[in-house]
Amino acid sequence: MNKYHFSQKVVDQFFEHDYQDRGMTKWQGFYLSDHTVAIKNKDIKINTLPK
């Protein structure tokens, strides 16, 4: 059981004034292996096109 109890007022105060969302920065490290393979294949395909 959680020993900490917060009122909704305290939680609202925190998110309105103290917490700063970093946006997409926090998600950049969560690429799946399928995504990295797809990106690599796309790069290879683009770089091998005749110019």
Coordinates of N, CA and C in Angstrom, one line a residue:
M1 N 0.8 -1.2 0.0 CA 0.0 0.0 0.0 C 0.9 1.2 0.0
N2 N 0.4 2.3 -0.7 CA 1.2 3.5 -0.8 C 1.1 4.3 0.5
K3 N 2.2 4.7 1.1 CA 2.2 5.5 2.3 C 2.0 7.0 2.1
Y4 N 2.0 7.4 0.8 CA 1.9 8.8 0.5 C 0.4 9.1 0.0
H5 N -0.1 10.1 0.5 CA -1.5 10.5 0.2 C -1.5 12.0 -0.2
F6 N -1.9 12.2 -1.5 CA -1.9 13.6 -2.0 C -3.4 14.0 -2.3
S7 N -3.7 15.2 -2.0 CA -5.0 15.7 -2.3 C -5.0 16.1 -3.8
Q8 N -6.1 16.2 -4.4 CA -6.2 16.6 -5.8 C -5.7 18.0 -6.0
K9 N -5.8 18.9 -5.0 CA -5.3 20.2 -5.1 C -3.8 20.3 -5.2
V10 N -3.1 19.4 -4.4 CA -1.7 19.3 -4.5 C -1.2 18.8 -5.9
V11 N -1.9 17.8 -6.4 CA -1.6 17.3 -7.7 C -1.8 18.3 -8.8
D12 N -2.9 19.0 -8.8 CA -3.2 20.0 -9.8 C -2.1 21.1 -9.7
Q13 N -1.8 21.5 -8.5 CA -0.7 22.6 -8.3 C 0.6 22.1 -9.0
F14 N 1.0 20.9 -8.7 CA 2.2 20.4 -9.3 C 2.2 20.4 -10.8
F15 N 1.1 19.9 -11.4 CA 1.1 19.9 -12.9 C 0.9 21.2 -13.5
E16 N 0.3 22.2 -12.8 CA 0.1 23.5 -13.4 C 1.3 24.4 -13.3
H17 N 2.1 24.2 -12.2 CA 3.2 25.1 -12.0 C 4.6 24.5 -11.9
D18 N 4.7 23.3 -11.5 CA 6.1 22.7 -11.3 C 6.6 21.8 -12.4
Y19 N 5.7 20.9 -12.9 CA 6.1 19.9 -13.9 C 6.2 20.5 -15.3
Q20 N 7.3 20.3 -16.0 CA 7.5 20.7 -17.3 C 7.7 19.5 -18.2
D21 N 6.7 19.3 -19.1 CA 6.8 18.2 -20.1 C 7.9 18.5 -21.1
R22 N 8.8 17.5 -21.3 CA 9.8 17.7 -22.3 C 9.4 17.4 -23.7
G23 N 8.2 17.0 -23.9 CA 7.7 16.7 -25.2 C 8.2 15.4 -25.8
M24 N 8.5 15.4 -27.1 CA 9.0 14.2 -27.7 C 10.4 13.8 -27.3
T25 N 11.1 14.6 -26.7 CA 12.5 14.3 -26.3 C 12.6 13.0 -25.5
K26 N 11.6 12.9 -24.6 CA 11.7 11.7 -23.7 C 11.4 10.4 -24.4
W27 N 10.8 10.4 -25.7 CA 10.5 9.2 -26.4 C 11.5 8.8 -27.4
Q28 N 12.6 9.6 -27.6 CA 13.5 9.3 -28.7 C 14.3 8.0 -28.5
G29 N 14.4 7.6 -27.3 CA 15.2 6.4 -27.0 C 14.4 5.1 -27.1
F30 N 13.1 5.2 -27.5 CA 12.2 4.0 -27.5 C 11.9 3.5 -28.9
Y31 N 12.8 3.5 -29.8 CA 12.6 3.0 -31.1 C 12.6 1.4 -31.0
L32 N 11.7 0.8 -31.7 CA 11.7 -0.6 -31.8 C 12.7 -1.1 -32.8
S33 N 13.1 -2.3 -32.7 CA 14.1 -2.8 -33.7 C 13.5 -2.8 -35.1
D34 N 12.2 -3.0 -35.2 CA 11.5 -3.0 -36.5 C 11.6 -1.6 -37.1
H35 N 11.5 -0.6 -36.3 CA 11.6 0.8 -36.8 C 13.0 1.1 -37.3
T36 N 14.0 0.7 -36.5 CA 15.4 1.0 -37.0 C 15.7 0.2 -38.2
V37 N 15.2 -1.0 -38.4 CA 15.5 -1.7 -39.6 C 14.8 -1.0 -40.8
A38 N 13.6 -0.6 -40.6 CA 12.8 0.1 -41.7 C 13.5 1.4 -42.1
I39 N 14.0 2.1 -41.1 CA 14.7 3.4 -41.4 C 16.0 3.1 -42.2
K40 N 16.8 2.1 -41.7 CA 18.0 1.7 -42.4 C 17.7 1.3 -43.8
N41 N 16.7 0.5 -44.1 CA 16.3 0.0 -45.4 C 15.9 1.2 -46.3
K42 N 15.2 2.1 -45.7 CA 14.8 3.3 -46.5 C 16.0 4.1 -46.9
D43 N 17.0 4.3 -46.0 CA 18.2 5.0 -46.3 C 19.0 4.4 -47.4
I44 N 19.1 3.0 -47.3 CA 19.8 2.3 -48.3 C 19.2 2.4 -49.7
K45 N 17.8 2.4 -49.7 CA 17.1 2.5 -51.0 C 17.3 3.9 -51.6
I46 N 17.2 4.9 -50.7 CA 17.4 6.3 -51.2 C 18.8 6.5 -51.7
N47 N 19.8 6.0 -51.0 CA 21.2 6.2 -51.4 C 21.6 5.4 -52.6
T48 N 20.8 4.4 -53.0 CA 21.2 3.5 -54.2 C 20.4 3.9 -55.4
L49 N 19.5 4.9 -55.3 CA 18.8 5.3 -56.5 C 19.7 6.0 -57.5
P50 N 19.5 5.7 -58.8 CA 20.4 6.4 -59.8 C 20.1 7.9 -59.8
K51 N 21.2 8.6 -60.0 CA 21.1 10.1 -60.0 C 21.1 10.7 -61.4

